[in-house]
mmCIF file of C-alpha atoms in Angstrom:
data_model
loop_
_atom_site.group_PDB
_atom_site.id
_atom_site.type_symbol
_atom_site.label_atom_id
_atom_site.label_comp_id
_atom_site.label_asym_id
_atom_site.label_seq_id
_atom_site.Cartn_x
_atom_site.Cartn_y
_atom_site.Cartn_z
ATOM 1 C CA MET A 57 145.673 99.288 124.327
ATOM 2 C CA LEU A 58 145.810 95.829 125.992
ATOM 3 C CA THR A 59 144.864 96.342 129.219
ATOM 4 C CA PRO A 60 143.349 92.947 131.662
ATOM 5 C CA PHE A 61 140.665 94.560 133.097
ATOM 6 C CA LEU A 62 137.844 94.815 130.139
ATOM 7 C CA PHE A 63 137.725 91.079 129.438
ATOM 8 C CA ASP A 64 134.295 89.000 129.653
ATOM 9 C CA PRO A 65 135.233 85.384 131.334
ATOM 10 C CA THR A 66 130.975 84.250 129.875
ATOM 11 C CA SER A 67 132.460 85.140 126.100
ATOM 12 C CA THR A 68 132.067 83.423 123.623
ATOM 13 C CA LYS A 69 135.176 85.110 121.561
ATOM 14 C CA SER A 70 138.456 83.751 121.726
ATOM 15 C CA VAL A 71 140.718 85.812 124.231
ATOM 16 C CA GLU A 72 142.823 86.740 121.354
ATOM 17 C CA GLU A 73 139.558 88.221 119.753
ATOM 18 C CA GLN A 74 138.585 90.066 123.121
ATOM 19 C CA VAL A 75 141.575 91.734 122.847
ATOM 20 C CA ASP A 76 141.458 92.912 119.027
ATOM 21 C CA TYR A 77 137.829 94.260 120.345
ATOM 22 C CA ASN A 78 139.120 95.723 123.393
ATOM 23 C CA ASP A 79 141.670 97.477 121.909
ATOM 24 C CA ARG A 80 139.832 99.058 119.257
ATOM 25 C CA LEU A 81 137.574 100.615 122.433
ATOM 26 C CA ASN A 82 140.279 102.193 123.210
ATOM 27 C CA ALA A 83 140.330 104.583 119.918
ATOM 28 C CA GLU A 84 142.121 107.256 121.419
ATOM 29 C CA LYS A 85 145.474 104.914 122.850
ATOM 30 C CA PRO A 86 145.737 101.735 120.599
ATOM 31 C CA HIS A 87 148.521 99.708 121.099
ATOM 32 C CA ARG A 88 150.574 100.103 118.485
ATOM 33 C CA PRO A 89 154.145 99.720 117.378
ATOM 34 C CA ARG A 90 156.735 100.979 119.619
ATOM 35 C CA HIS A 91 159.391 103.957 118.790
ATOM 36 C CA MET A 92 162.456 101.797 119.076
ATOM 37 C CA ARG A 93 165.059 104.877 118.821
ATOM 38 C CA GLU A 94 165.131 105.964 121.866
ATOM 39 C CA PHE A 95 167.514 102.422 122.822
ATOM 40 C CA LEU A 96 169.945 103.228 120.947
ATOM 41 C CA GLU A 97 173.097 106.276 121.463
ATOM 42 C CA GLU A 98 174.240 108.416 118.481
ATOM 43 C CA GLU A 99 177.100 106.849 118.352
ATOM 44 C CA GLU A 100 175.720 103.427 118.171
ATOM 45 C CA ILE A 101 173.483 104.636 115.537
ATOM 46 C CA ASP A 102 176.874 106.069 113.408
ATOM 47 C CA HIS A 103 178.620 102.582 114.063
ATOM 48 C CA PHE A 104 175.550 100.552 112.637
ATOM 49 C CA GLN A 105 175.096 102.546 109.878
ATOM 50 C CA ALA A 106 179.164 103.113 108.931
ATOM 51 C CA GLY A 107 179.380 98.970 109.931
ATOM 52 C CA TYR A 108 176.296 97.836 107.628
ATOM 53 C CA GLU A 109 177.724 99.635 104.272
ATOM 54 C CA SER A 110 181.176 98.301 104.550
ATOM 55 C CA LEU A 111 179.776 94.487 104.738
ATOM 56 C CA PRO A 112 179.167 91.924 101.902
ATOM 57 C CA ILE A 113 175.399 91.692 100.962
ATOM 58 C CA ASP A 114 174.896 88.303 102.298
ATOM 59 C CA GLU A 115 176.209 89.253 105.819
ATOM 60 C CA LYS A 116 173.577 92.575 105.655
ATOM 61 C CA PRO A 117 170.913 90.515 106.603
ATOM 62 C CA ILE A 118 172.899 88.969 109.607
ATOM 63 C CA ALA A 119 173.683 92.097 110.849
ATOM 64 C CA ILE A 120 170.127 93.886 110.485
ATOM 65 C CA TRP A 121 168.262 90.893 112.477
ATOM 66 C CA ARG A 122 171.186 90.765 115.699
ATOM 67 C CA SER A 123 171.199 94.462 115.652
ATOM 68 C CA CYS A 124 166.895 94.330 115.894
ATOM 69 C CA PHE A 125 166.814 91.517 118.333
ATOM 70 C CA GLU A 126 169.192 93.591 120.612
ATOM 71 C CA VAL A 127 167.344 96.572 120.326
ATOM 72 C CA ILE A 128 163.665 94.522 121.204
ATOM 73 C CA VAL A 129 165.718 93.039 123.798
ATOM 74 C CA ARG A 130 166.475 96.382 125.168
ATOM 75 C CA ALA A 131 162.824 97.048 125.155
ATOM 76 C CA LEU A 132 162.066 94.614 127.115
ATOM 77 C CA VAL A 133 164.240 94.941 129.900
ATOM 78 C CA PHE A 134 162.607 98.486 130.124
ATOM 79 C CA ASP A 135 159.665 98.158 129.662
ATOM 80 C CA GLU A 136 158.761 94.298 130.916
ATOM 81 C CA ASN A 137 161.638 94.726 133.493
ATOM 82 C CA PHE A 138 162.533 91.006 132.120
ATOM 83 C CA SER A 139 166.879 90.326 132.522
ATOM 84 C CA PRO A 140 168.530 90.148 129.357
ATOM 85 C CA GLU A 141 168.923 86.592 129.464
ATOM 86 C CA THR A 142 164.995 86.384 129.400
ATOM 87 C CA ALA A 143 163.890 89.024 127.258
ATOM 88 C CA ALA A 144 166.024 86.526 124.859
ATOM 89 C CA GLU A 145 163.979 83.685 125.220
ATOM 90 C CA PHE A 146 160.890 85.350 124.708
ATOM 91 C CA ILE A 147 162.427 86.984 121.285
ATOM 92 C CA THR A 148 163.332 83.291 120.295
ATOM 93 C CA SER A 149 160.215 81.989 121.311
ATOM 94 C CA GLY A 150 157.778 84.550 120.087
ATOM 95 C CA ILE A 151 159.518 85.024 117.284
ATOM 96 C CA GLY A 152 161.463 83.435 116.105
ATOM 97 C CA SER A 153 165.324 81.914 115.656
ATOM 98 C CA GLU A 154 168.227 83.740 113.671
ATOM 99 C CA HIS A 155 167.626 81.224 110.734
ATOM 100 C CA ASP A 156 163.904 81.437 111.191
ATOM 101 C CA MET A 157 163.842 85.128 110.450
ATOM 102 C CA LEU A 158 166.321 85.271 107.929
ATOM 103 C CA PRO A 159 164.494 84.910 104.527
ATOM 104 C CA GLN A 160 161.753 86.882 105.856
ATOM 105 C CA ILE A 161 164.609 89.912 106.283
ATOM 106 C CA ARG A 162 165.940 89.447 102.745
ATOM 107 C CA GLU A 163 162.829 90.267 101.654
ATOM 108 C CA TYR A 164 162.412 93.646 103.573
ATOM 109 C CA ILE A 165 165.665 94.499 102.655
ATOM 110 C CA SER A 166 164.646 93.610 98.952
ATOM 111 C CA ILE A 167 161.601 96.597 99.260
ATOM 112 C CA TYR A 168 162.535 98.578 101.805
ATOM 113 C CA ARG A 169 163.988 102.031 100.597
ATOM 114 C CA GLN A 170 165.118 103.649 103.838
ATOM 115 C CA THR A 171 168.296 103.786 105.526
ATOM 116 C CA PRO A 172 170.152 101.405 107.052
ATOM 117 C CA ILE A 173 169.071 101.938 110.589
ATOM 118 C CA ASN A 174 165.484 103.072 109.905
ATOM 119 C CA LEU A 175 165.336 99.765 107.891
ATOM 120 C CA MET A 176 166.422 97.809 111.303
ATOM 121 C CA LEU A 177 164.720 100.231 113.596
ATOM 122 C CA ASP A 178 161.382 99.999 111.760
ATOM 123 C CA MET A 179 161.637 95.944 111.593
ATOM 124 C CA ALA A 180 162.017 95.965 115.364
ATOM 125 C CA SER A 181 159.020 98.414 115.869
ATOM 126 C CA ASP A 182 156.877 96.430 113.755
ATOM 127 C CA LEU A 183 158.117 92.815 115.549
ATOM 128 C CA TYR A 184 158.088 94.406 119.076
ATOM 129 C CA TYR A 185 154.134 94.845 118.491
ATOM 130 C CA THR A 186 153.775 91.302 117.058
ATOM 131 C CA LEU A 187 155.840 90.083 120.520
ATOM 132 C CA THR A 188 154.020 92.286 123.166
ATOM 133 C CA LYS A 189 150.672 91.405 121.614
ATOM 134 C CA LYS A 190 151.168 87.876 121.924
ATOM 135 C CA ILE A 191 152.982 87.897 124.800
ATOM 136 C CA PHE A 192 149.522 89.378 126.222
ATOM 137 C CA VAL A 193 146.921 87.465 124.374
ATOM 138 C CA ILE A 194 148.954 84.552 126.899
ATOM 139 C CA SER A 195 148.839 86.314 129.750
ATOM 140 C CA MET A 196 144.970 86.649 129.214
ATOM 141 C CA GLU A 197 145.110 82.857 128.826
ATOM 142 C CA LEU A 198 146.241 82.009 132.084
ATOM 143 C CA HIS A 199 144.561 84.642 134.024
ATOM 144 C CA LEU A 200 141.206 83.658 132.375
ATOM 145 C CA MET A 201 142.585 79.926 133.947
ATOM 146 C CA ASP A 202 143.291 81.092 136.891
ATOM 147 C CA TYR A 203 140.031 82.466 137.194
ATOM 148 C CA ARG A 204 138.301 79.293 136.073
ATOM 149 C CA SER A 205 140.192 76.972 139.160
ATOM 150 C CA ILE A 206 138.729 80.062 141.669
ATOM 151 C CA PHE A 207 135.859 79.770 139.722
ATOM 152 C CA PRO A 208 134.865 76.836 138.188
ATOM 153 C CA GLN A 209 131.999 76.652 134.985
ATOM 154 C CA ARG A 210 130.508 73.159 137.416
ATOM 155 C CA VAL A 211 127.444 72.394 138.304
ATOM 156 C CA CYS A 212 128.293 70.605 140.938
ATOM 157 C CA ALA A 213 129.274 73.497 142.262
ATOM 158 C CA HIS A 214 129.804 72.255 146.409
ATOM 159 C CA ASN A 215 131.634 69.278 147.489
ATOM 160 C CA SER A 216 130.192 65.882 145.362
ATOM 161 C CA ALA A 217 130.363 63.993 148.473
ATOM 162 C CA LEU A 218 127.993 65.787 150.411
ATOM 163 C CA VAL A 219 125.889 66.880 146.948
ATOM 164 C CA LEU A 220 125.441 62.586 146.534
ATOM 165 C CA LYS A 221 124.267 62.741 150.466
ATOM 166 C CA ARG A 222 121.490 65.122 149.985
ATOM 167 C CA LEU A 223 120.994 63.597 146.243
ATOM 168 C CA LYS A 224 120.189 60.020 148.260
ATOM 169 C CA ASP A 225 118.195 61.852 150.813
ATOM 170 C CA PRO A 226 116.545 64.927 150.656
ATOM 171 C CA HIS A 227 116.432 65.915 154.422
ATOM 172 C CA TYR A 228 120.099 64.866 154.654
ATOM 173 C CA THR A 229 121.767 68.292 156.738
ATOM 174 C CA PRO A 230 125.825 68.304 156.518
ATOM 175 C CA ASN A 231 127.452 68.609 160.207
ATOM 176 C CA ALA A 232 129.524 71.060 161.714
ATOM 177 C CA GLU A 233 131.983 69.048 161.036
ATOM 178 C CA GLU A 234 131.924 68.280 157.203
ATOM 179 C CA ARG A 235 130.993 72.263 156.546
ATOM 180 C CA LYS A 236 133.929 72.942 158.369
ATOM 181 C CA GLN A 237 136.344 70.704 156.462
ATOM 182 C CA TYR A 238 134.694 71.877 153.144
ATOM 183 C CA PHE A 239 135.010 75.124 153.952
ATOM 184 C CA GLN A 240 138.890 74.776 154.350
ATOM 185 C CA GLU A 241 139.063 72.673 150.707
ATOM 186 C CA ASN A 242 137.091 75.028 148.934
ATOM 187 C CA ARG A 243 137.913 78.356 150.224
ATOM 188 C CA GLU A 244 138.019 80.528 147.293
ATOM 189 C CA GLN A 245 134.981 78.960 145.878
ATOM 190 C CA SER A 246 132.431 78.979 148.619
ATOM 191 C CA PHE A 247 133.315 82.316 149.988
ATOM 192 C CA ALA A 248 132.252 83.898 147.087
ATOM 193 C CA ILE A 249 129.111 82.024 146.758
ATOM 194 C CA ILE A 250 128.215 82.898 150.595
ATOM 195 C CA ASN A 251 130.159 86.545 150.258
ATOM 196 C CA SER A 252 127.036 87.126 147.171
ATOM 197 C CA MET A 253 124.307 85.435 149.013
ATOM 198 C CA SER A 254 124.994 87.793 151.669
ATOM 199 C CA ILE A 255 125.101 90.470 149.351
ATOM 200 C CA TRP A 256 121.442 89.612 147.407
ATOM 201 C CA GLU A 257 120.447 89.608 150.762
ATOM 202 C CA ILE A 258 121.486 92.915 151.850
ATOM 203 C CA ALA A 259 120.583 94.678 148.956
ATOM 204 C CA ASP A 260 116.644 93.506 149.823
ATOM 205 C CA LEU A 261 116.443 93.654 153.269
ATOM 206 C CA VAL A 262 117.796 97.069 153.764
ATOM 207 C CA PRO A 263 116.863 99.956 151.526
ATOM 208 C CA LEU A 264 119.374 102.773 152.121
ATOM 209 C CA GLU A 265 122.752 102.088 149.758
ATOM 210 C CA SER A 266 124.898 103.488 153.008
ATOM 211 C CA MET A 267 123.684 101.152 155.364
ATOM 212 C CA GLN A 268 124.209 98.405 152.579
ATOM 213 C CA VAL A 269 127.461 99.275 152.024
ATOM 214 C CA LEU A 270 127.865 98.868 156.087
ATOM 215 C CA GLN A 271 126.005 95.619 156.469
ATOM 216 C CA ASN A 272 128.162 94.605 154.000
ATOM 217 C CA SER A 273 131.244 94.996 155.220
ATOM 218 C CA GLY A 274 129.998 93.872 158.801
ATOM 219 C CA ARG A 275 128.505 90.472 157.283
ATOM 220 C CA TYR A 276 132.408 90.389 155.232
ATOM 221 C CA SER A 277 134.311 90.882 158.293
ATOM 222 C CA LEU A 278 131.559 87.693 159.711
ATOM 223 C CA LEU A 279 132.789 85.585 156.537
ATOM 224 C CA LYS A 280 136.436 85.496 156.697
ATOM 225 C CA GLN A 281 135.936 83.926 160.672
ATOM 226 C CA PHE A 282 135.302 81.402 158.644
ATOM 227 C CA TYR A 283 138.438 81.284 156.006
ATOM 228 C CA SER A 284 141.704 82.326 155.812
ATOM 229 C CA ASP A 285 143.287 84.804 153.499
ATOM 230 C CA ASP A 286 146.828 84.175 152.146
ATOM 231 C CA THR A 287 147.226 86.487 149.255
ATOM 232 C CA PRO A 288 150.652 87.218 147.977
ATOM 233 C CA SER A 289 152.060 90.359 147.215
ATOM 234 C CA ALA A 290 154.304 91.531 144.807
ATOM 235 C CA SER A 291 156.442 94.744 143.892
ATOM 236 C CA ALA A 292 158.318 95.201 141.016
ATOM 237 C CA THR A 293 161.002 98.266 140.217
ATOM 238 C CA PRO A 294 160.367 99.610 136.731
ATOM 239 C CA THR A 295 164.650 99.193 135.039
ATOM 240 C CA LYS A 296 165.575 102.977 133.955
ATOM 241 C CA ALA A 297 166.446 103.619 130.097
ATOM 242 C CA ALA A 298 169.448 104.657 131.070
ATOM 243 C CA ALA A 299 170.407 101.614 132.693
ATOM 244 C CA VAL A 300 169.020 99.450 130.343
ATOM 245 C CA LYS A 301 171.568 101.187 127.656
ATOM 246 C CA SER A 302 174.234 101.034 129.581
ATOM 247 C CA GLU A 303 174.284 97.011 130.550
ATOM 248 C CA LEU A 304 173.530 96.304 127.146
ATOM 249 C CA LYS A 305 175.829 99.213 124.955
ATOM 250 C CA GLY A 306 177.994 97.434 122.243
ATOM 251 C CA LYS A 307 175.864 94.628 121.296
ATOM 252 C CA VAL A 308 174.163 96.342 118.424
ATOM 253 C CA LEU A 309 176.297 95.937 115.295
#
């Protein structure tokens, strides 16, 4: 299973290595090739098979790729709520163009012994698996970049100008204006570090866990007075399979 909630930002493994490792941990629900037949109507399947058999040999790989491409577009529209245009861009960027794919498809046809429709659907399933994993890996790479922008791996975890002042003068203490400016310009880093310090102190001073929760809540509210919180929210309504089929129907061979 491709889940974004099992990533260790301190790991020496690459993002892809972590994806593979976490997928193996979910042995009962691993990421696997998707069943693509649901994105075709029965009449489209009949039309594909009849049309494929009538094609010259050199045109069959093109027909396989174009139909395969269309089925993957439908899956991305349904699963990821992409527009058809965006889905098409993901395919050509993540898998390759028709020109790129034709040699692989010719080889696939030469060794495949099932019906043309199953050949096309199996290829679409395998390519969709490869593409969705690649999309997920890149997504997590971007998440880790976001994470490091908030929690940077720098030894200078404060304002460098203020650190330099105290380095020169061990008795230096920021004034109220300097501290206020630092809070405003380094909200994410400062809030996280100070809130962590507060949690540690409460854990040391308050013996009862139930009271620790109350104290931490109160401290958190107090800290928020020094910071603003502009967390955007977003919602997405998944596209229905029937709508996807209806909108894209007729594009398979």
